[in-house]
Structure formats: structure tokens, C-alpha cells
């Protein structure tokens, strides 16, 4: 279901299962990204770019967005932080390039979201260019709802789990127990505000088993997808965050049984011996809409 209570359709759901960071300073990587099956690409001007290459990377990334060739993949430019010398120029250039979104690191308050929005408007960003906010500090976790509700233009929260772990002085461990409180606060805020939320990165690109476990955990927690640092993580991530065949079969059965019972005026609906309520139907419709949107994205590239 959508925020206004209407039935979800593929158009209401934009797949963000796999959100891959691509280094903005690497022209070859930006070109290669056109053939990677990630749902979204973050063209990075921050962590992946050395200080001496910031300006050239900015020009290269903005040119890549303007030139296109990425199909229906969502394109996001991650600018440098608000406290850096590059931020203002990054934001102005990104606004002119007109990506799907601009991702700002270390957003910590509603006031910062308002300032980002005002700067985008002043720079002439098209209305379709949304704001994505990285939440990666203890204060951001505690203000997550304030941040998520700050503007309709803010559509996605991105977990910055590496920085959050650093700020909390905790270790990266299997299961992420030290981070679960922060992840939960951000998830609650995103859902309360009707925004998408993407899980943080998994650092060991050679640990396929560990990545699969964390992606599964992220899906079970309720994230819409996961940020990635290597193309090899895309396929298992897409699988982890896609409805399974069994889930889709059950969803179709639930919707069919509910529609038939409603048409017949029946008050009780059961599927495979289980009592079905509105919440089960809503979840079933959401899964089917998600599957249709994923199939449409795959078909059109």
C-alpha cells in the first residue's frame, strides 16, 4: 500500500536492492557501471576521491550524468561533506547536472536538510532531483525522524555504518549487535516518515558468506536494499532483497483468495489453513508490486 492507503503498483515502488558506490575519479569505472546490474549507482565525490582529484572528479561525474547511457538505473551524486571546501561547488555542479538525487554525508538535523534543499533550489536543480541523506552519527540516529520528515524532497536515508561504528567506538562483528540500536532507530524513522532506507556497506569484498549473511539480515530487519563497494556484491544483493518464488506464490494466493472472498461477501478468509487479514493482503500486494517493478527494470535496463 502507498502512504495514502491506495493499492501499490509497480510505479509506486522503485527497486533499490543494490546501490553501488562508483569512484568519481575513475572514468573507466563510470563507463563500466553502465553494464552493471545494480538498481542504483552512487557516483562518489567523497571518500573514493583524493583531495587533489576532487575538482576533476566533479567535472567527470557531472558530465557522465548529463551524457546518460545508464538506462533506468537511478543515478545519485554523493557530494563532499557540508564542512568541506568542496561542498558548495559540488552541490551547485550536481544541481546543474540533474541526477536522480544528491547524497549528502553526515546529515544531522532537519535544519541541515532545509539548507541542502535551499541550495539545490538556488542552483536550479530540477524538481526530479531528490535529496538522499547519509545518517552516520549518534546524533543522526537520535534525530532520525526529524531528518526524515524535514522535506518531501528527501526520499531516502542511507546508513553510514562505518562512520557510526567509529563514532560509537565499537567493533564490526558478525550480526552487528553494537549497531542494532542505531539501525533500528533509523528504520523506525524512515517507515514513520514514509521514506526508503538503505543499509550500510559490507567491507570485506572477499567474504562472500559474510556478505550474504549481512544482506539477509538487512532484508529481515526491513531495509529496502544495501549499499555496495564492489560489483561482485550486486548479484547476491539483488537476490537477497528480491521476493522469493515461494513468497510470490503465497502472495498471489492470498490476493486471489481475498478478492474472491470480498466479491462473495465473506467475512473470513483462509489460505493454506491460515487466517488472512488486511495486513497480510497489504504485504502480499507490496511483494507482487515489487516483483513487477523489478521485472520491469530488468527488461528495460
mmCIF file of C-alpha atoms in Angstrom:
data_model
loop_
_atom_site.group_PDB
_atom_site.id
_atom_site.type_symbol
_atom_site.label_atom_id
_atom_site.label_comp_id
_atom_site.label_asym_id
_atom_site.label_seq_id
_atom_site.Cartn_x
_atom_site.Cartn_y
_atom_site.Cartn_z
ATOM 1 C CA UNK A 1 0.000 0.000 0.000
ATOM 2 C CA UNK A 2 1.086 3.571 -0.599
ATOM 3 C CA UNK A 3 1.175 6.336 2.008
ATOM 4 C CA UNK A 4 -2.361 7.444 1.087
ATOM 5 C CA UNK A 5 -3.777 3.934 1.516
ATOM 6 C CA UNK A 6 -4.214 3.077 -2.160
ATOM 7 C CA UNK A 7 -3.123 -0.204 -3.705
ATOM 8 C CA UNK A 8 0.591 -0.400 -4.542
ATOM 9 C CA UNK A 9 1.588 -0.695 -8.189
ATOM 10 C CA UNK A 10 4.981 -1.160 -9.878
ATOM 11 C CA UNK A 11 5.084 2.605 -10.439
ATOM 12 C CA UNK A 12 4.877 3.167 -6.666
ATOM 13 C CA UNK A 13 7.949 1.037 -5.985
ATOM 14 C CA UNK A 14 11.420 1.859 -7.266
ATOM 15 C CA UNK A 15 13.854 -1.027 -6.790
ATOM 16 C CA UNK A 16 16.823 -0.051 -4.642
ATOM 17 C CA UNK A 17 18.009 -3.533 -3.732
ATOM 18 C CA UNK A 18 21.615 -2.862 -4.765
ATOM 19 C CA UNK A 19 23.079 0.649 -4.502
ATOM 20 C CA UNK A 20 26.661 0.605 -5.751
ATOM 21 C CA UNK A 21 29.274 3.254 -4.993
ATOM 22 C CA UNK A 22 31.408 4.124 -8.027
ATOM 23 C CA UNK A 23 34.586 6.255 -7.709
ATOM 24 C CA UNK A 24 34.051 9.583 -9.439
ATOM 25 C CA UNK A 25 37.707 9.993 -10.293
ATOM 26 C CA UNK A 26 37.810 6.786 -12.353
ATOM 27 C CA UNK A 27 36.496 7.373 -15.869
ATOM 28 C CA UNK A 28 36.770 3.684 -16.741
ATOM 29 C CA UNK A 29 34.703 2.727 -13.700
ATOM 30 C CA UNK A 30 31.995 5.216 -14.622
ATOM 31 C CA UNK A 31 31.789 3.702 -18.090
ATOM 32 C CA UNK A 32 31.824 0.138 -16.750
ATOM 33 C CA UNK A 33 28.935 0.988 -14.441
ATOM 34 C CA UNK A 34 26.635 1.228 -17.458
ATOM 35 C CA UNK A 35 26.742 -2.564 -17.727
ATOM 36 C CA UNK A 36 26.410 -3.449 -14.044
ATOM 37 C CA UNK A 37 23.016 -4.737 -12.924
ATOM 38 C CA UNK A 38 22.797 -2.529 -9.831
ATOM 39 C CA UNK A 39 19.460 -0.845 -9.238
ATOM 40 C CA UNK A 40 21.172 2.427 -8.355
ATOM 41 C CA UNK A 41 24.620 3.945 -8.718
ATOM 42 C CA UNK A 42 26.205 6.448 -6.351
ATOM 43 C CA UNK A 43 28.815 8.386 -8.309
ATOM 44 C CA UNK A 44 31.120 9.344 -5.479
ATOM 45 C CA UNK A 45 32.963 12.621 -4.988
ATOM 46 C CA UNK A 46 33.723 11.996 -1.324
ATOM 47 C CA UNK A 47 35.574 9.021 0.163
ATOM 48 C CA UNK A 48 36.619 7.462 -3.153
ATOM 49 C CA UNK A 49 38.350 10.626 -4.416
ATOM 50 C CA UNK A 50 41.694 12.035 -3.289
ATOM 51 C CA UNK A 51 41.794 15.752 -2.408
ATOM 52 C CA UNK A 52 43.933 16.532 -5.447
ATOM 53 C CA UNK A 53 41.346 14.937 -7.759
ATOM 54 C CA UNK A 54 38.172 16.471 -6.297
ATOM 55 C CA UNK A 55 37.597 19.091 -8.975
ATOM 56 C CA UNK A 56 38.335 16.853 -11.944
ATOM 57 C CA UNK A 57 36.132 14.118 -10.453
ATOM 58 C CA UNK A 58 33.300 16.624 -10.063
ATOM 59 C CA UNK A 59 33.521 17.569 -13.738
ATOM 60 C CA UNK A 60 33.737 13.929 -14.808
ATOM 61 C CA UNK A 61 30.764 12.771 -12.726
ATOM 62 C CA UNK A 62 28.522 15.635 -13.777
ATOM 63 C CA UNK A 63 29.408 15.048 -17.424
ATOM 64 C CA UNK A 64 28.618 11.330 -17.043
ATOM 65 C CA UNK A 65 25.184 12.129 -15.597
ATOM 66 C CA UNK A 66 24.460 14.648 -18.335
ATOM 67 C CA UNK A 67 25.607 12.268 -21.075
ATOM 68 C CA UNK A 68 23.448 9.400 -19.799
ATOM 69 C CA UNK A 69 23.704 5.837 -21.057
ATOM 70 C CA UNK A 70 22.856 4.252 -17.691
ATOM 71 C CA UNK A 71 19.397 3.053 -18.667
ATOM 72 C CA UNK A 72 16.824 3.157 -15.898
ATOM 73 C CA UNK A 73 19.398 2.854 -13.119
ATOM 74 C CA UNK A 74 18.911 5.514 -10.502
ATOM 75 C CA UNK A 75 21.869 7.921 -10.577
ATOM 76 C CA UNK A 76 22.970 9.670 -7.404
ATOM 77 C CA UNK A 77 25.883 12.042 -6.927
ATOM 78 C CA UNK A 78 27.469 11.906 -3.483
ATOM 79 C CA UNK A 79 28.949 15.294 -2.721
ATOM 80 C CA UNK A 80 31.616 16.093 -0.166
ATOM 81 C CA UNK A 81 30.548 16.929 3.365
ATOM 82 C CA UNK A 82 28.959 20.199 4.346
ATOM 83 C CA UNK A 83 32.021 21.143 6.407
ATOM 84 C CA UNK A 84 34.451 20.817 3.470
ATOM 85 C CA UNK A 85 35.779 23.343 0.989
ATOM 86 C CA UNK A 86 34.304 21.355 -1.917
ATOM 87 C CA UNK A 87 30.709 21.074 -0.741
ATOM 88 C CA UNK A 88 29.204 24.269 -2.175
ATOM 89 C CA UNK A 89 30.759 23.778 -5.604
ATOM 90 C CA UNK A 90 29.812 20.090 -5.590
ATOM 91 C CA UNK A 91 26.195 20.906 -4.820
ATOM 92 C CA UNK A 92 25.954 23.617 -7.476
ATOM 93 C CA UNK A 93 27.500 21.373 -10.126
ATOM 94 C CA UNK A 94 25.312 18.422 -9.166
ATOM 95 C CA UNK A 95 22.204 20.611 -9.320
ATOM 96 C CA UNK A 96 23.049 21.615 -12.881
ATOM 97 C CA UNK A 97 23.760 18.006 -13.901
ATOM 98 C CA UNK A 98 20.313 16.957 -12.685
ATOM 99 C CA UNK A 99 20.835 13.414 -11.325
ATOM 100 C CA UNK A 100 18.012 11.478 -9.723
ATOM 101 C CA UNK A 101 19.347 12.518 -6.333
ATOM 102 C CA UNK A 102 22.160 14.217 -4.482
ATOM 103 C CA UNK A 103 23.521 12.294 -1.496
ATOM 104 C CA UNK A 104 24.911 14.415 1.341
ATOM 105 C CA UNK A 105 27.138 12.830 4.016
ATOM 106 C CA UNK A 106 26.667 13.211 7.770
ATOM 107 C CA UNK A 107 23.274 14.884 7.812
ATOM 108 C CA UNK A 108 22.461 15.539 11.449
ATOM 109 C CA UNK A 109 19.359 17.723 11.647
ATOM 110 C CA UNK A 110 16.262 18.992 9.894
ATOM 111 C CA UNK A 111 17.944 22.399 9.604
ATOM 112 C CA UNK A 112 20.694 20.835 7.501
ATOM 113 C CA UNK A 113 18.129 19.218 5.208
ATOM 114 C CA UNK A 114 16.422 22.597 4.766
ATOM 115 C CA UNK A 115 19.770 24.219 3.909
ATOM 116 C CA UNK A 116 20.556 21.496 1.359
ATOM 117 C CA UNK A 117 17.154 21.929 -0.246
ATOM 118 C CA UNK A 118 17.505 25.702 -0.408
ATOM 119 C CA UNK A 119 20.944 25.381 -2.003
ATOM 120 C CA UNK A 120 19.636 22.952 -4.617
ATOM 121 C CA UNK A 121 16.745 25.247 -5.487
ATOM 122 C CA UNK A 122 19.055 28.264 -5.678
ATOM 123 C CA UNK A 123 21.357 26.360 -8.030
ATOM 124 C CA UNK A 124 18.464 25.490 -10.348
ATOM 125 C CA UNK A 125 18.201 21.766 -9.648
ATOM 126 C CA UNK A 126 15.260 20.183 -11.480
ATOM 127 C CA UNK A 127 12.405 19.111 -9.245
ATOM 128 C CA UNK A 128 13.077 15.451 -10.015
ATOM 129 C CA UNK A 129 16.493 15.703 -8.314
ATOM 130 C CA UNK A 130 15.805 14.466 -4.796
ATOM 131 C CA UNK A 131 17.824 14.553 -1.594
ATOM 132 C CA UNK A 132 19.314 11.414 -0.104
ATOM 133 C CA UNK A 133 20.745 11.833 3.391
ATOM 134 C CA UNK A 134 23.505 9.770 4.955
ATOM 135 C CA UNK A 135 22.816 9.168 8.637
ATOM 136 C CA UNK A 136 26.035 8.014 10.243
ATOM 137 C CA UNK A 137 26.476 9.625 13.654
ATOM 138 C CA UNK A 138 24.909 9.107 17.080
ATOM 139 C CA UNK A 139 23.098 12.456 16.851
ATOM 140 C CA UNK A 140 21.674 11.470 13.459
ATOM 141 C CA UNK A 141 20.276 8.277 14.969
ATOM 142 C CA UNK A 142 18.630 10.248 17.759
ATOM 143 C CA UNK A 143 17.256 12.809 15.291
ATOM 144 C CA UNK A 144 16.411 10.352 12.537
ATOM 145 C CA UNK A 145 12.681 11.112 12.480
ATOM 146 C CA UNK A 146 13.334 14.853 12.421
ATOM 147 C CA UNK A 147 15.673 14.361 9.457
ATOM 148 C CA UNK A 148 13.338 12.009 7.589
ATOM 149 C CA UNK A 149 10.360 14.340 7.978
ATOM 150 C CA UNK A 150 12.263 17.534 7.146
ATOM 151 C CA UNK A 151 11.272 17.754 3.477
ATOM 152 C CA UNK A 152 9.222 15.889 0.842
ATOM 153 C CA UNK A 153 12.274 16.259 -1.380
ATOM 154 C CA UNK A 154 14.215 13.965 0.939
ATOM 155 C CA UNK A 155 13.241 10.489 -0.187
ATOM 156 C CA UNK A 156 15.960 8.108 1.032
ATOM 157 C CA UNK A 157 18.090 7.590 4.138
ATOM 158 C CA UNK A 158 21.445 5.847 3.695
ATOM 159 C CA UNK A 159 23.066 4.157 6.678
ATOM 160 C CA UNK A 160 26.724 5.083 7.121
ATOM 161 C CA UNK A 161 27.624 2.128 9.292
ATOM 162 C CA UNK A 162 31.397 2.558 9.106
ATOM 163 C CA UNK A 163 31.283 6.076 10.484
ATOM 164 C CA UNK A 164 28.625 5.116 13.003
ATOM 165 C CA UNK A 165 30.825 2.295 14.313
ATOM 166 C CA UNK A 166 33.762 4.702 14.571
ATOM 167 C CA UNK A 167 31.706 7.284 16.484
ATOM 168 C CA UNK A 168 30.321 4.633 18.827
ATOM 169 C CA UNK A 169 33.818 3.117 19.334
ATOM 170 C CA UNK A 170 32.511 -0.352 18.584
ATOM 171 C CA UNK A 171 33.816 -3.229 16.512
ATOM 172 C CA UNK A 172 32.418 -4.671 13.296
ATOM 173 C CA UNK A 173 31.251 -8.143 14.330
ATOM 174 C CA UNK A 174 29.003 -10.762 12.690
ATOM 175 C CA UNK A 175 25.402 -9.941 13.472
ATOM 176 C CA UNK A 176 26.238 -6.259 14.079
ATOM 177 C CA UNK A 177 24.953 -6.300 17.657
ATOM 178 C CA UNK A 178 26.698 -2.999 18.567
ATOM 179 C CA UNK A 179 24.911 -1.223 15.697
ATOM 180 C CA UNK A 180 21.420 -2.676 16.042
ATOM 181 C CA UNK A 181 20.085 0.123 18.245
ATOM 182 C CA UNK A 182 21.092 2.748 15.685
ATOM 183 C CA UNK A 183 19.858 0.701 12.744
ATOM 184 C CA UNK A 184 16.531 0.231 14.483
ATOM 185 C CA UNK A 185 16.090 3.929 15.258
ATOM 186 C CA UNK A 186 16.785 4.886 11.652
ATOM 187 C CA UNK A 187 14.446 2.187 10.327
ATOM 188 C CA UNK A 188 11.640 3.301 12.611
ATOM 189 C CA UNK A 189 12.102 6.892 11.483
ATOM 190 C CA UNK A 190 12.144 6.026 7.785
ATOM 191 C CA UNK A 191 8.990 3.949 7.998
ATOM 192 C CA UNK A 192 7.194 6.527 10.139
ATOM 193 C CA UNK A 193 8.038 9.218 7.579
ATOM 194 C CA UNK A 194 7.276 7.054 4.546
ATOM 195 C CA UNK A 195 10.842 7.145 3.228
ATOM 196 C CA UNK A 196 13.100 4.448 1.798
ATOM 197 C CA UNK A 197 16.148 3.360 3.780
ATOM 198 C CA UNK A 198 19.270 1.580 2.545
ATOM 199 C CA UNK A 199 21.617 -0.489 4.696
ATOM 200 C CA UNK A 200 25.334 0.256 5.023
ATOM 201 C CA UNK A 201 28.247 -1.389 3.240
ATOM 202 C CA UNK A 202 29.989 -4.693 3.955
ATOM 203 C CA UNK A 203 33.718 -4.020 3.963
ATOM 204 C CA UNK A 204 35.298 -7.391 3.129
ATOM 205 C CA UNK A 205 34.705 -7.887 -0.591
ATOM 206 C CA UNK A 206 36.343 -11.346 -0.451
ATOM 207 C CA UNK A 207 33.986 -12.673 2.221
ATOM 208 C CA UNK A 208 31.001 -13.807 0.161
ATOM 209 C CA UNK A 209 29.495 -15.822 3.011
ATOM 210 C CA UNK A 210 29.690 -12.899 5.424
ATOM 211 C CA UNK A 211 28.184 -10.551 2.878
ATOM 212 C CA UNK A 212 25.289 -12.914 2.174
ATOM 213 C CA UNK A 213 24.548 -13.205 5.890
ATOM 214 C CA UNK A 214 24.551 -9.440 6.386
ATOM 215 C CA UNK A 215 22.401 -8.825 3.316
ATOM 216 C CA UNK A 216 19.887 -11.358 4.614
ATOM 217 C CA UNK A 217 19.947 -9.653 8.000
ATOM 218 C CA UNK A 218 19.338 -6.286 6.365
ATOM 219 C CA UNK A 219 16.322 -7.642 4.478
ATOM 220 C CA UNK A 220 14.947 -9.278 7.620
ATOM 221 C CA UNK A 221 15.357 -6.023 9.552
ATOM 222 C CA UNK A 222 13.336 -4.211 6.901
ATOM 223 C CA UNK A 223 15.840 -2.303 4.768
ATOM 224 C CA UNK A 224 14.929 -1.661 1.123
ATOM 225 C CA UNK A 225 18.412 -2.588 -0.072
ATOM 226 C CA UNK A 226 22.106 -2.328 0.684
ATOM 227 C CA UNK A 227 24.948 -0.043 -0.341
ATOM 228 C CA UNK A 228 27.808 -1.851 -2.033
ATOM 229 C CA UNK A 229 31.507 -1.223 -2.655
ATOM 230 C CA UNK A 230 32.214 -3.844 -5.328
ATOM 231 C CA UNK A 231 30.357 -5.019 -8.456
ATOM 232 C CA UNK A 232 30.727 -8.603 -7.269
ATOM 233 C CA UNK A 233 28.295 -7.859 -4.467
ATOM 234 C CA UNK A 234 25.488 -6.796 -6.816
ATOM 235 C CA UNK A 235 24.057 -10.178 -7.842
ATOM 236 C CA UNK A 236 23.846 -11.692 -4.337
ATOM 237 C CA UNK A 237 22.411 -8.431 -3.035
ATOM 238 C CA UNK A 238 19.705 -8.354 -5.710
ATOM 239 C CA UNK A 239 18.820 -11.921 -4.808
ATOM 240 C CA UNK A 240 18.699 -11.206 -1.092
ATOM 241 C CA UNK A 241 16.356 -8.237 -1.463
ATOM 242 C CA UNK A 242 14.059 -9.752 -4.096
ATOM 243 C CA UNK A 243 10.885 -11.636 -3.153
ATOM 244 C CA UNK A 244 11.459 -15.374 -3.359
ATOM 245 C CA UNK A 245 9.435 -17.658 -5.630
ATOM 246 C CA UNK A 246 7.712 -19.142 -2.578
ATOM 247 C CA UNK A 247 6.820 -15.694 -1.244
ATOM 248 C CA UNK A 248 5.368 -14.660 -4.611
ATOM 249 C CA UNK A 249 3.321 -17.838 -4.925
ATOM 250 C CA UNK A 250 1.856 -17.337 -1.471
ATOM 251 C CA UNK A 251 1.253 -13.629 -2.137
ATOM 252 C CA UNK A 252 -0.704 -14.412 -5.295
ATOM 253 C CA UNK A 253 -2.770 -16.994 -3.414
ATOM 254 C CA UNK A 254 -3.556 -14.509 -0.648
ATOM 255 C CA UNK A 255 -4.651 -11.768 -3.035
ATOM 256 C CA UNK A 256 -6.759 -14.180 -5.102
ATOM 257 C CA UNK A 257 -8.471 -15.649 -2.048
ATOM 258 C CA UNK A 258 -9.105 -12.217 -0.552
ATOM 259 C CA UNK A 259 -10.547 -10.779 -3.754
ATOM 260 C CA UNK A 260 -12.805 -13.798 -4.227
ATOM 261 C CA UNK A 261 -13.999 -13.683 -0.623
ATOM 262 C CA UNK A 262 -14.627 -9.944 -0.813
ATOM 263 C CA UNK A 263 -16.640 -10.344 -4.012
ATOM 264 C CA UNK A 264 -18.696 -13.086 -2.374
ATOM 265 C CA UNK A 265 -19.282 -11.027 0.775
ATOM 266 C CA UNK A 266 -17.484 -13.497 3.013
ATOM 267 C CA UNK A 267 -16.110 -12.257 6.323
ATOM 268 C CA UNK A 268 -13.451 -14.925 6.881
ATOM 269 C CA UNK A 269 -10.585 -15.766 4.524
ATOM 270 C CA UNK A 270 -8.097 -18.607 4.938
ATOM 271 C CA UNK A 271 -5.130 -19.633 2.806
ATOM 272 C CA UNK A 272 -3.389 -22.950 3.499
ATOM 273 C CA UNK A 273 -5.143 -23.092 6.856
ATOM 274 C CA UNK A 274 -4.021 -19.639 7.925
ATOM 275 C CA UNK A 275 -6.430 -16.823 8.736
ATOM 276 C CA UNK A 276 -5.870 -13.865 6.384
ATOM 277 C CA UNK A 277 -6.353 -10.263 7.485
ATOM 278 C CA UNK A 278 -5.891 -6.895 5.804
ATOM 279 C CA UNK A 279 -2.258 -6.679 6.871
ATOM 280 C CA UNK A 280 -1.448 -9.960 5.095
ATOM 281 C CA UNK A 281 -3.118 -8.707 1.929
ATOM 282 C CA UNK A 282 -1.252 -5.407 2.086
ATOM 283 C CA UNK A 283 2.063 -7.250 2.412
ATOM 284 C CA UNK A 284 1.116 -9.606 -0.423
ATOM 285 C CA UNK A 285 0.252 -6.742 -2.755
ATOM 286 C CA UNK A 286 3.504 -4.995 -1.831
ATOM 287 C CA UNK A 287 5.547 -8.085 -2.724
ATOM 288 C CA UNK A 288 3.761 -8.521 -6.046
ATOM 289 C CA UNK A 289 4.210 -4.840 -6.912
ATOM 290 C CA UNK A 290 7.888 -5.061 -6.014
ATOM 291 C CA UNK A 291 8.359 -8.119 -8.213
ATOM 292 C CA UNK A 292 6.644 -6.412 -11.143
ATOM 293 C CA UNK A 293 8.815 -3.313 -10.744
ATOM 294 C CA UNK A 294 11.991 -5.410 -10.565
ATOM 295 C CA UNK A 295 10.976 -7.285 -13.725
ATOM 296 C CA UNK A 296 10.260 -4.005 -15.500
ATOM 297 C CA UNK A 297 13.660 -2.611 -14.521
ATOM 298 C CA UNK A 298 15.406 -5.753 -15.723
ATOM 299 C CA UNK A 299 13.539 -5.644 -19.043
ATOM 300 C CA UNK A 300 14.364 -2.016 -19.781
ATOM 301 C CA UNK A 301 17.856 -1.878 -18.291
#
